[in-house]
Structures are given as C-alpha cells and as structure tokens.
Short mmCIF file of C-alpha atoms and ligand atoms in Angstrom, two decimals:
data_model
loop_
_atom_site.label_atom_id
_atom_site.label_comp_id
_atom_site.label_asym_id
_atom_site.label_seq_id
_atom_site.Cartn_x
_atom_site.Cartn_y
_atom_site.Cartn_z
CA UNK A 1 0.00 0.00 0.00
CA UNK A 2 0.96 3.31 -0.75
CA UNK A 3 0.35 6.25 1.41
CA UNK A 4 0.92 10.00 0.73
CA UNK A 5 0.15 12.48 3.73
CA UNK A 6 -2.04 15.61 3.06
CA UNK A 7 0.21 18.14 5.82
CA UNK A 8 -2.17 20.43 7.20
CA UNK A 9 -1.33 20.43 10.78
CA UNK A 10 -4.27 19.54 13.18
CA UNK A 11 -5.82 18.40 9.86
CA UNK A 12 -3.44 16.36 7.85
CA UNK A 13 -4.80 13.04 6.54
CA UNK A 14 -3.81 10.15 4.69
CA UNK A 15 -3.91 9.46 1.10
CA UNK A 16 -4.25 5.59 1.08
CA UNK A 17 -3.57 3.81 -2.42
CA UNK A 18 -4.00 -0.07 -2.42
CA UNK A 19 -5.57 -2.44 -5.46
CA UNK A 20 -7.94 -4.54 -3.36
CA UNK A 21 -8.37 -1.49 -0.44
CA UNK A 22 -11.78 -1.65 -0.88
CA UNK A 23 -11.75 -5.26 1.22
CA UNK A 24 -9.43 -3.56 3.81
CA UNK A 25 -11.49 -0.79 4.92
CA UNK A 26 -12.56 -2.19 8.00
CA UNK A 27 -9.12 -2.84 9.34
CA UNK A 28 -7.96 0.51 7.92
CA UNK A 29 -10.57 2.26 10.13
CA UNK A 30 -10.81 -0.30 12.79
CA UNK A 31 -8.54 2.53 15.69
CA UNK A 32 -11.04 5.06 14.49
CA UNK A 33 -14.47 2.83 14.68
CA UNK A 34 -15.35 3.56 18.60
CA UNK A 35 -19.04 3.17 18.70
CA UNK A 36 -19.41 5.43 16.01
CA UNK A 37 -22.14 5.35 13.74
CA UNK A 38 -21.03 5.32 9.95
CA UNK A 39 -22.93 6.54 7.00
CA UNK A 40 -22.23 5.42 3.29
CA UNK A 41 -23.38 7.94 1.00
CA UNK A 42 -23.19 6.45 -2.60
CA UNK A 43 -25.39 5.92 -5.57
CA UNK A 44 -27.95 2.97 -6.18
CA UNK A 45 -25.63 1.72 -9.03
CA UNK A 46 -22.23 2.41 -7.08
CA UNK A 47 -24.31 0.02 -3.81
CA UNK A 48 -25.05 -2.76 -6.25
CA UNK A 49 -21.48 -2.65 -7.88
CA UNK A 50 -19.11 -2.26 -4.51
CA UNK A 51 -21.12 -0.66 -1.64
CA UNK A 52 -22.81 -3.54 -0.67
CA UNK A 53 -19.40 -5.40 -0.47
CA UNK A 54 -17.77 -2.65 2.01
CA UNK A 55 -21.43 -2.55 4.12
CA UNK A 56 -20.93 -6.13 4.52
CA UNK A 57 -17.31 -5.92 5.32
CA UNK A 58 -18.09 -2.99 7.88
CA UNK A 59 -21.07 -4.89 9.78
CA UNK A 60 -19.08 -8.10 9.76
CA UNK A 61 -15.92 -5.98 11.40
CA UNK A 62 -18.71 -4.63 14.03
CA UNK A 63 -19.37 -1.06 12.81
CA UNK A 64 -22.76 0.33 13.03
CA UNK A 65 -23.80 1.00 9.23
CA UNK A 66 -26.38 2.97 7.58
CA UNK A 67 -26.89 4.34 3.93
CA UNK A 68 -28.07 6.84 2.06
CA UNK A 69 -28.31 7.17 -1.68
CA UNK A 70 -28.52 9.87 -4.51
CA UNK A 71 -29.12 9.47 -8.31
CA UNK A 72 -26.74 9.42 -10.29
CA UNK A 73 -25.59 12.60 -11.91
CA UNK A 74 -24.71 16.00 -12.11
CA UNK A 75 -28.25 17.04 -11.17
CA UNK A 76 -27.71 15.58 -8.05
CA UNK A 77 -25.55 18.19 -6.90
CA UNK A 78 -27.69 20.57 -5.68
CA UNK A 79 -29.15 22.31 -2.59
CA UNK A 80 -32.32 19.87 -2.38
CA UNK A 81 -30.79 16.63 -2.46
CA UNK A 82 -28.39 18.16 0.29
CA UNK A 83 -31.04 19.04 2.22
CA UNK A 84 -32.90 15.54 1.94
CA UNK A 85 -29.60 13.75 3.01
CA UNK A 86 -29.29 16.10 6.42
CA UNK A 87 -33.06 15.53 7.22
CA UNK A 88 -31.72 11.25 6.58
CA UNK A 89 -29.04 11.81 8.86
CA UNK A 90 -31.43 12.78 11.89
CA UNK A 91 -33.85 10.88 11.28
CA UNK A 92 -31.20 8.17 11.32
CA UNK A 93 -30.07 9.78 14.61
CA UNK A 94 -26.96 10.66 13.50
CA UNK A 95 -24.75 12.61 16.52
CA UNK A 96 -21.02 14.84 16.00
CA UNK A 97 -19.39 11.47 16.23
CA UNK A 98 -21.15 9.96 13.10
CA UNK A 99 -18.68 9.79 10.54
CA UNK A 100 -19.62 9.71 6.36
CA UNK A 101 -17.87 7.07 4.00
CA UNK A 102 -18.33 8.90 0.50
CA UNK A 103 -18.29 5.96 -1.87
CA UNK A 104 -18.36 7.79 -5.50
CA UNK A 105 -16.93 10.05 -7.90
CA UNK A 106 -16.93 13.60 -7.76
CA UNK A 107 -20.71 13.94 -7.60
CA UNK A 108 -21.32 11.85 -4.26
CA UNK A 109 -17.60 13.36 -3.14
CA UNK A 110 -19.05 17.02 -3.51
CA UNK A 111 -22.14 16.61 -1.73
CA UNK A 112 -21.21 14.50 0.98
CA UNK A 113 -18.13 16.53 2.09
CA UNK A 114 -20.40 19.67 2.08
CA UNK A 115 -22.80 17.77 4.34
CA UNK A 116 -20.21 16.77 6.36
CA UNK A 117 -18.72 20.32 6.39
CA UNK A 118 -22.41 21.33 7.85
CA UNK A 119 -23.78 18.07 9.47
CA UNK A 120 -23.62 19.93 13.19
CA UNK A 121 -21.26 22.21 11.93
CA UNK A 122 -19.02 19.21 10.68
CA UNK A 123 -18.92 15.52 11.24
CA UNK A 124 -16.06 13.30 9.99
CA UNK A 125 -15.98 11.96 6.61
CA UNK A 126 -13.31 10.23 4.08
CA UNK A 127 -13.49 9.86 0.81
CA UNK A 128 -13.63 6.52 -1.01
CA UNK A 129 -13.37 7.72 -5.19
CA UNK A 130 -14.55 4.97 -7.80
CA UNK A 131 -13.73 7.56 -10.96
CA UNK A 132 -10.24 8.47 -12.32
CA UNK A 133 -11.31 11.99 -11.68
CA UNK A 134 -12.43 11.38 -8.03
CA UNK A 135 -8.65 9.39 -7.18
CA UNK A 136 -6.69 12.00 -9.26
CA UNK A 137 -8.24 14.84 -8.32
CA UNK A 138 -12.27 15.40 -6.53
CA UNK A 139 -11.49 13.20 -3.49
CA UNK A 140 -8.37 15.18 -2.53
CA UNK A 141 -8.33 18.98 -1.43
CA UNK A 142 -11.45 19.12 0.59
CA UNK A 143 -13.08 21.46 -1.96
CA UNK A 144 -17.06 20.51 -1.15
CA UNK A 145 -20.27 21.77 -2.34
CA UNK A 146 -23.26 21.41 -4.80
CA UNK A 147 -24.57 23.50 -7.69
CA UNK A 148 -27.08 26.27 -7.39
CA UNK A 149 -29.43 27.32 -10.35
CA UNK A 150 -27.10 29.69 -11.36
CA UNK A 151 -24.25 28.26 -11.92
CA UNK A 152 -21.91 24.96 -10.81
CA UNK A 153 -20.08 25.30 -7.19
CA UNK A 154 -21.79 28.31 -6.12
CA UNK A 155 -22.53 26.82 -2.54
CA UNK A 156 -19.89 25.17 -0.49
CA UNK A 157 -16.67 25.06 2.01
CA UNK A 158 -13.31 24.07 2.13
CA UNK A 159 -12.99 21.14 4.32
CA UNK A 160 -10.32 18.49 4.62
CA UNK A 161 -11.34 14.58 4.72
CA UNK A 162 -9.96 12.51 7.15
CA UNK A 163 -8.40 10.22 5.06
CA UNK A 164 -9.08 9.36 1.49
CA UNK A 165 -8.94 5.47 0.40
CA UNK A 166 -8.69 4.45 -3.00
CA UNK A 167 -8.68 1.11 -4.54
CA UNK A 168 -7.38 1.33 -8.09
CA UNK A 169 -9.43 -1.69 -9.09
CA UNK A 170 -12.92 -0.06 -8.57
CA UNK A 171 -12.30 1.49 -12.51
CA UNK A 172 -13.08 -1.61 -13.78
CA UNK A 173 -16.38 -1.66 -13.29
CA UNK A 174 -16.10 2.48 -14.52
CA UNK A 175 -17.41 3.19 -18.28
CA UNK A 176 -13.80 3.72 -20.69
CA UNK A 177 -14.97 6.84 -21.38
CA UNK A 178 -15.22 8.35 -18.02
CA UNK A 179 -11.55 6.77 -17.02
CA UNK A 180 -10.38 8.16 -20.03
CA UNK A 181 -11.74 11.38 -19.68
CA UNK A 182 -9.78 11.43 -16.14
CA UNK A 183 -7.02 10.69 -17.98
CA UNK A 184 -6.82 14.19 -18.62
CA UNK A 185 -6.26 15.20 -15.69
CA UNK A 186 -3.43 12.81 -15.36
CA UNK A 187 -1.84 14.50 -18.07
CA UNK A 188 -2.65 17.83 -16.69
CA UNK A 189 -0.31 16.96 -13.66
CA UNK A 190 2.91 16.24 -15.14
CA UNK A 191 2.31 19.45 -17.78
CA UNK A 192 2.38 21.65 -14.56
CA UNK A 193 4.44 20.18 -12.02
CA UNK A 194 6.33 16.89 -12.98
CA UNK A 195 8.54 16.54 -16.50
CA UNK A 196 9.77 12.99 -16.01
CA UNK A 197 5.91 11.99 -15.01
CA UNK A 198 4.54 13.84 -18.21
CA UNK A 199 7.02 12.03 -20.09
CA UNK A 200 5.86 8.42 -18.29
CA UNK A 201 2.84 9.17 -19.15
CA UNK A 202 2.65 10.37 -22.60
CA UNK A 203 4.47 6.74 -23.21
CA UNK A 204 2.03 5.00 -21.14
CA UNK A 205 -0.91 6.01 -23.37
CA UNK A 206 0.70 4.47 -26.33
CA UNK A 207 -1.24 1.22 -24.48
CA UNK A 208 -3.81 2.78 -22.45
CA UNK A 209 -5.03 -1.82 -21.68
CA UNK A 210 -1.52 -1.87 -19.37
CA UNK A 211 -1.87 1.70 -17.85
CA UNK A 212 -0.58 1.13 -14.91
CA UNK A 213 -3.73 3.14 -12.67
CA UNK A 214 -2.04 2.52 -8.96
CA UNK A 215 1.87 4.30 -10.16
CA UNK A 216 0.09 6.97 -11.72
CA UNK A 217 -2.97 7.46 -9.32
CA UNK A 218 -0.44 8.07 -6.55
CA UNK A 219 1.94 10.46 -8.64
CA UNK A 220 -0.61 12.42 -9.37
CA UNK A 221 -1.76 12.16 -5.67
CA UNK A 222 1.46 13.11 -4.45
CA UNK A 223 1.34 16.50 -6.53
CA UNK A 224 -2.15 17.28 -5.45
CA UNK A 225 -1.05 16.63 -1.70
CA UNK A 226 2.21 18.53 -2.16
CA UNK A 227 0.16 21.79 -3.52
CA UNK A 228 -2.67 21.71 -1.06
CA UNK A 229 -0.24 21.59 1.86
CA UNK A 230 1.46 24.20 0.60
CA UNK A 231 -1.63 26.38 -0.26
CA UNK A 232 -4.94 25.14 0.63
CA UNK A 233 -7.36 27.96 -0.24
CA UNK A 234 -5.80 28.87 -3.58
CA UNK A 235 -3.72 31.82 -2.36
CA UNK A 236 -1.64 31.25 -5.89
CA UNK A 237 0.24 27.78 -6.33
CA UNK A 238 -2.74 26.09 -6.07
CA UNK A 239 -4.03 27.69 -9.14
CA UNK A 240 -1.87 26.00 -11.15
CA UNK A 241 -3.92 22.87 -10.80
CA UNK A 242 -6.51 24.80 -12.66
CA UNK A 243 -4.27 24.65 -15.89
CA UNK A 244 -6.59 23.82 -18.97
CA UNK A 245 -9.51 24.65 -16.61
CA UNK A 246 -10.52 28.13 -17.72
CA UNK A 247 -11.12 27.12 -21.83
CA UNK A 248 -12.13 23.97 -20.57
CA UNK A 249 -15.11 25.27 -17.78
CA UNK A 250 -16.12 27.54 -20.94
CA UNK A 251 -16.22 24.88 -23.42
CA UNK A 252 -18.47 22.67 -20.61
CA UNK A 253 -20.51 25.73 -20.07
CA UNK A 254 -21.55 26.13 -23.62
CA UNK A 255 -21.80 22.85 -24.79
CA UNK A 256 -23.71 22.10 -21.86
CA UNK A 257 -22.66 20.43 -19.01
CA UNK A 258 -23.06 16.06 -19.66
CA UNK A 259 -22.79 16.88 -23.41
CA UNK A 260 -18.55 16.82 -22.74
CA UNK A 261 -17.03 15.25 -19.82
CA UNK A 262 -15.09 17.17 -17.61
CA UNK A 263 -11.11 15.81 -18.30
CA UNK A 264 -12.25 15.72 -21.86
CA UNK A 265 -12.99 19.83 -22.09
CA UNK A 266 -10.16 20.27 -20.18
CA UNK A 267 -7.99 18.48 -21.97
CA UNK A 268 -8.78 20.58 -24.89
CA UNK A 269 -8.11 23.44 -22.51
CA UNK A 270 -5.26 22.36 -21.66
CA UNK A 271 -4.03 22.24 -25.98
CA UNK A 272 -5.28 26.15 -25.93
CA UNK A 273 -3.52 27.16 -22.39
CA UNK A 274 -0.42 25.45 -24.56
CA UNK A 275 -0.75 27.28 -27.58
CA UNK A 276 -1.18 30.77 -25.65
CA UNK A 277 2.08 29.91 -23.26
CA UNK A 278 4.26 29.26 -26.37
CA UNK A 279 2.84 32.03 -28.54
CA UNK A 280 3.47 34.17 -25.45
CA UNK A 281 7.09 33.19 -25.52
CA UNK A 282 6.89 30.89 -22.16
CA UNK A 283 6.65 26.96 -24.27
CA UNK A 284 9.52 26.37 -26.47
CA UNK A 285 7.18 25.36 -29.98
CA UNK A 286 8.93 21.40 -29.14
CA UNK A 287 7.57 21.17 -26.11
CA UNK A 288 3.93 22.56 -27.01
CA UNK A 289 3.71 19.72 -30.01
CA UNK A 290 4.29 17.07 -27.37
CA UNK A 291 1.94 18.53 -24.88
CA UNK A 292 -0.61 18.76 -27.99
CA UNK A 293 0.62 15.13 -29.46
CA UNK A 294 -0.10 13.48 -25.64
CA UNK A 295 -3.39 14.86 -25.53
CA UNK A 296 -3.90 13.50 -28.97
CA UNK A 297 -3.34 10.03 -27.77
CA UNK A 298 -6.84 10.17 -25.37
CA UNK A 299 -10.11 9.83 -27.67
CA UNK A 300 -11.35 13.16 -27.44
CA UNK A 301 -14.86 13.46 -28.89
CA UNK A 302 -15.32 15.87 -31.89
CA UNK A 303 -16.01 19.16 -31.48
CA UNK A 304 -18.77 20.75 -33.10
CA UNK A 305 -18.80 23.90 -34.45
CA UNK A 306 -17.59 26.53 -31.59
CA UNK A 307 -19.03 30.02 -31.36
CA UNK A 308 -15.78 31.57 -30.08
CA UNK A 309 -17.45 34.71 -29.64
CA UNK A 310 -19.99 33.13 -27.23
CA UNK A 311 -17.35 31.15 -25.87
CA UNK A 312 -15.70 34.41 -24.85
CA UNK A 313 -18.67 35.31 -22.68
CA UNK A 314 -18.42 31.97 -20.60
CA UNK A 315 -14.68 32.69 -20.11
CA UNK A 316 -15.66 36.50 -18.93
CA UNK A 317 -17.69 35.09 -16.15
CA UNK A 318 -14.81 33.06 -15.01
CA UNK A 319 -13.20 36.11 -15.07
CA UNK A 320 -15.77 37.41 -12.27
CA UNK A 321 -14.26 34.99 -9.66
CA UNK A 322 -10.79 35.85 -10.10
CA UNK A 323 -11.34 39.92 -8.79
CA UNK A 324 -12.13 41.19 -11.91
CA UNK A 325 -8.61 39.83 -13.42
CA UNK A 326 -8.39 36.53 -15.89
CA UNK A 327 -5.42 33.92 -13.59
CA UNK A 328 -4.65 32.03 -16.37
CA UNK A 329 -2.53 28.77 -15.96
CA UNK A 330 0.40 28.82 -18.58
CA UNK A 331 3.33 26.59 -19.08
CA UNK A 332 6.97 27.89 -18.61
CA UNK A 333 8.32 24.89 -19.79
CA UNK A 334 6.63 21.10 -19.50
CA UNK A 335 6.48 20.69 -15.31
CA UNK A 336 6.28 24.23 -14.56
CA UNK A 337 3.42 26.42 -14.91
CA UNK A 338 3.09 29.60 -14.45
CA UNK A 339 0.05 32.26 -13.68
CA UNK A 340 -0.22 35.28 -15.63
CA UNK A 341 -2.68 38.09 -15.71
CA UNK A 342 -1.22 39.42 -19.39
CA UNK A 343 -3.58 36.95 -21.46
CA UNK A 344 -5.51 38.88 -23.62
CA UNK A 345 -9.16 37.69 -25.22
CA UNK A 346 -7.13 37.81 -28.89
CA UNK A 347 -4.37 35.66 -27.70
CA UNK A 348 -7.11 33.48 -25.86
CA UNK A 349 -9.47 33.38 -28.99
CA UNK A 350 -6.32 32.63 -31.57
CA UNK A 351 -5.78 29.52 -29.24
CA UNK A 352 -9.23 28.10 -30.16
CA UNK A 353 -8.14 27.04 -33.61
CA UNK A 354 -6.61 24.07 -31.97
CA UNK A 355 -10.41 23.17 -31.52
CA UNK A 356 -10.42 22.40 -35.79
N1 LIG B 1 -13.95 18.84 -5.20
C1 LIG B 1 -13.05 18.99 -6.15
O1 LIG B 1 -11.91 19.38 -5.91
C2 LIG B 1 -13.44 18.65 -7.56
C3 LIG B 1 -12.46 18.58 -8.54
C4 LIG B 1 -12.84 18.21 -9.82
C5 LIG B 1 -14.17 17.94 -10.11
N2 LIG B 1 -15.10 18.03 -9.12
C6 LIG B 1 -16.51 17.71 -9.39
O2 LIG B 1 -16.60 16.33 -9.68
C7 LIG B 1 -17.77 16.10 -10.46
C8 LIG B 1 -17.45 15.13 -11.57
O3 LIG B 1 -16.95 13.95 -11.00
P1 LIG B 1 -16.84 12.58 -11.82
O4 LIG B 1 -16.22 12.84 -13.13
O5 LIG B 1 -16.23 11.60 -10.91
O6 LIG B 1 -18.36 12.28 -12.16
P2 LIG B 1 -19.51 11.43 -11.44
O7 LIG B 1 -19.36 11.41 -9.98
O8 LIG B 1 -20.80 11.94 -11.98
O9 LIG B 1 -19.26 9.96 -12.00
C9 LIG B 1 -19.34 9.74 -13.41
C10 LIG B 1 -20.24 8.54 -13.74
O10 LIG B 1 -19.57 7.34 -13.41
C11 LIG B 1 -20.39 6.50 -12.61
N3 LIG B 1 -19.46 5.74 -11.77
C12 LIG B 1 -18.68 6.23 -10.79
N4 LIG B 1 -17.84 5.29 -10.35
C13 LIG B 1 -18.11 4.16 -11.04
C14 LIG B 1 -17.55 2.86 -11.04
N5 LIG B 1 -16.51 2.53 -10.29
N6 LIG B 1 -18.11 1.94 -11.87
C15 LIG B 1 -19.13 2.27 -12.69
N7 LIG B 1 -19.67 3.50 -12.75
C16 LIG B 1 -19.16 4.43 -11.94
C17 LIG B 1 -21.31 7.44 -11.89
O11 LIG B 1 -22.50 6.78 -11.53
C18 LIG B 1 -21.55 8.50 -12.97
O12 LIG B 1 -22.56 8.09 -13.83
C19 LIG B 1 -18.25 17.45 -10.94
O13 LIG B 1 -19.39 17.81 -10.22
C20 LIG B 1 -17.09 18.39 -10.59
O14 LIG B 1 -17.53 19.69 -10.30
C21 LIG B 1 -14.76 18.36 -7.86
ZN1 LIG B 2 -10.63 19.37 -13.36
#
C-alpha cells in the first residue's frame, strides 16, 4: 500500500492507495471505529457494484452502518438533495461522532463533504473515489459543495477529509470513457508540475489496456497533496492545478454540461492554455507539439462547431471569480506552470483554432 500524507497540521490526513483497499477498509478504520455510527453515502448503481461489499465488510468488522443514496448525476448536486440527506441523517439519529464514508466520484464526493462540512457544523468523513477523476483529483483537497441554479459550485466550504482510500481496481467496473476522460487530468499533472511523469505518461498512453492506474494514481496524488499543503485555499500555487480549466469550464458551459465530460474539455483546454504559453514566448514550440501530441493520444470526442465569440462570454464570467482579473494557468516549460494576468481575449481566442 501506498500512502501519501495531506500536511495540514491539526488536519493532515492520509492518502491511502491499495488495489484490493476496498476489502481492507474495516481494518484501515478499525482505531477510528469507537461506537461510532457510519454513513455510506453512494449511488444505487455504485451500492449494487461495490457498496454492498464494504457494508458487509463494515457490519461483519462490528461497525454500526447505515446508507443513504442519490441518483446518479450532475443534477444531483444541488441544494435539495443536500437538504434531503441532512433531514436522513437525523432521522437516522446521526450525533457529531457519526462519521460519512463517501463511496463515488466527484458527484457523491461534492455533496457528501459539504454535508459533512455542515452536518452539526461538521462531522467526519473520508473519501472513497470509484472515478479516475475522483482518485486523481475530486477526493483530494477538501473542496465541497453542490450547484445552485445559477451556476456549478456556487454553494460550499473548504474542508479536509480525514483520510481518502482508493482502490485502483474499482475502474473496472467504470465506463472507458469516463476513465479516459480522467485521464486528462493525469496528463494535466505532469504538464504543470512533474517533466519525467509527463514524459511516463505520454508513453504509457501508447497502451492505455496496461496503464498502470495505482503508479500513476499516486503520482498524481502526491502533486495534489504537495500543492494543497502548501496552499490550501488557492492563495496562488494552487491555481496551477486549474491549468486547462478556464477554456475547458467555458467549453463545458456552452456545450452544456453532460454533453462533454469534464477531463475531456479540459484536456482541450489544456491544448489552448499550450498554444497561448508558447505564442506568449513561455513553451519552447517542441515542447507545445508534445503537450498537444499526448493529448492526442486520449479519444477526445469531436467538437462541433464553436461560437468563439460566445465562448468568450463563458470565459468572462470566469473572469468574475478571479477579482475582476483573468489567472490564467500557462506553461513555462513542461512541469512548470506559471500564472499570468497578461492573457488577452485575442491571444485566448487565436488559441481556439486548436479546436479544428
Ligand atoms: N472537489 C473537487 O476538488 C473537484 C475537482 C474536480 C471535479 N469536481 C466535481 O466532480 C464532479 C465530476 O466527477 P466525476 O467525473 O467523478 O463524475 P460522477 O461522480 O458523476 O461519475 C461519473 C459517472 O460514473 C459512474 N461511476 C462512478 N464510479 C463508477 C464505477 N466505479 N463503476 C461504474 N460506474 C461508476 C457514476 O455513476 C456517474 O454516472 C463534478 O461535479 C465536478 O464539479 C470536484
Ligand atoms: Zn478538473
């Protein structure tokens, strides 16, 4: 098993990274179990597939167990379904020492953190990802919260997990696109932090069948723990892990969110963050073709036709959230990134003619 420690003083946690974990939970939590009540908050498909298993596994190890479930989906992630799983956790008598196993991607990860956050002004919870996106990235940070009507992430708290466990094997049963599409973000985190990873990985995805999940899982892991120790309320290093994000949330925005997954819009996010840092003078022209040529290897769906002008707007409202000023994520050179504040809207809509 590997573990990587999240360093946050009274708050660190561990990141624990095991093919099979998923049958180890119980002794993994076993010092922590007390008479405790625990919660799994999953989906109806998720219970079927693997929750079932760890219930089992819990009960048979003597924890108390109870469960609550949410559809599937984005839509999920909003302030109702929040509110029906707080009104589930009294009536199922839930107290400050009731702790949450979050048994999803970064749907059930999202809302049950932000309940947790809130439960009686916070209850424990860890995080148990079955995406790519939710072991690489959503389960790790403690960025929580749902949707509102207005736009995605409006409502919600920083709040650290107390450990996150990830079992590798769980993408089995995950649909190739969606692993794929959190592939992505794999890339994403040797283009702004880690050359020699980049490099690993760019050759792994010559045979994405033998991608080894548990290396690069915890590499990727290890950089996501390293920045949010270092800056856990995105004070500026922790930025950089929204490289590729800022085309990307645009292009989700306008295509409408479930018509492109997530990694996938920010993977081509990531091609027009590369064009802009090498037309900019950061990315030697080398470098950007083998950020561009590594993206190329994950089956990105065709784009239609893009209304850059439109697309524009959605990147002005990301622009809102930043004080008035566009952060955008560039490279320096492949595993270094860089913020700057110089981008201009020509320079960004130039860069969408990697889109054709
Ligand atoms: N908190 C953060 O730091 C952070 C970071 C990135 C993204 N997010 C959020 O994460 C969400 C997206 O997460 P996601 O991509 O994991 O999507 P998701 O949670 O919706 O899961 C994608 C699909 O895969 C299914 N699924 C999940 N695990 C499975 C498994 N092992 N086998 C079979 N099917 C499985 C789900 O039912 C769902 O249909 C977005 O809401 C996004 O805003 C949060
Ligand atoms: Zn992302």
């Amino acid at each position: 098993m590997q573990t990587i420690d999240v360093m946050l003083g009274r708050r660190s946690y561990p990141i624990h990274i095991e093919s099979g974990l998923l049958n180890n939970i119980p002794s993994l939590l076993g010092e922590v179990n007390g008479d405790r009540k625990w919660v799994i908050i999953s989906e109806p498909k998720l219970l079927d597939l693997h929750g079932n298993t760890l219930r089992l596994n819990l009960e048979g190890a003597g924890f108390a167990c109870d469960v609550i479930t949410l559809e599937e989906g984005e839509a999920s992630k909003n302030l109702s379904v929040y509110g029906s799983i707080i009104e589930r956790l009294i009536e199922l008598q839930c107290d400050r020492t009731s702790a949450i196993l979050a048994l999803g991607g970064g749907v059930v990860g999202d809302v049950s953190g932000f309940v947790a956050a809130t439960f009686l002004r916070g209850i424990d919870y860890y995080q148990i990802p079955t995406t790519c996106l939710g072991m690489v990235d959503s389960a790790i940070g403690g960025k929580t919260g749902v949707n509102s009507p207005s736009g995605k992430n409006l409502v919600g708290a920083v709040y650290q997990p107390k450990g996150v466990l990830i079992d590798p094997e769980l993408l089995h049963s995950l649909p190739r696109g969606e692993v794929q599409s959190g592939l992505g973000e794999v890339i994403k985190y040797g283009a702004i932090r880690d050359k020699d990873f980049f490099h690993k990985v760019s050759s792994w995805l010559d045979d994405t069948d033998a991608f080894p999940f548990e290396d690069a899982i915890a590499q990727c892991c290890t950089i996501k723990a390293e920045i949010i120790s270092k800056d856990e309320r995105e004070g500026s290093l922790r930025r950089i892990l929204n490289f590729g994000h800022t085309v990307g949330h645009a292009l989700e925005a306008q295509l409408g969110y479930g018509t492109i997954r997530h990694g996938e819009a920010v993977s081509y996010g990531m091609k027009c963050a590369g064009k802009i840092s090498c037309e900019m003078g950061f990315l030697s022209e080398e470098e950007f073709i083998l950020l561009s040529s590594t993206i190329g290897k994950l089956p990105l769906p065709t784009l239609p036709e893009i209304d850059k002008t439109a697309l524009m707007k959605f990147i002005r409202v990301d622009k809102k959230w930043e004080n008035l000023q566009l952060h955008f994520v560039l490279l320096k050179q492949l595993g270094k990134a860089v913020i700057s504040t110089a981008v201009t809207e020509d320079l960004i809509k130039n860069s969408l003619e990697v889109f054709e």
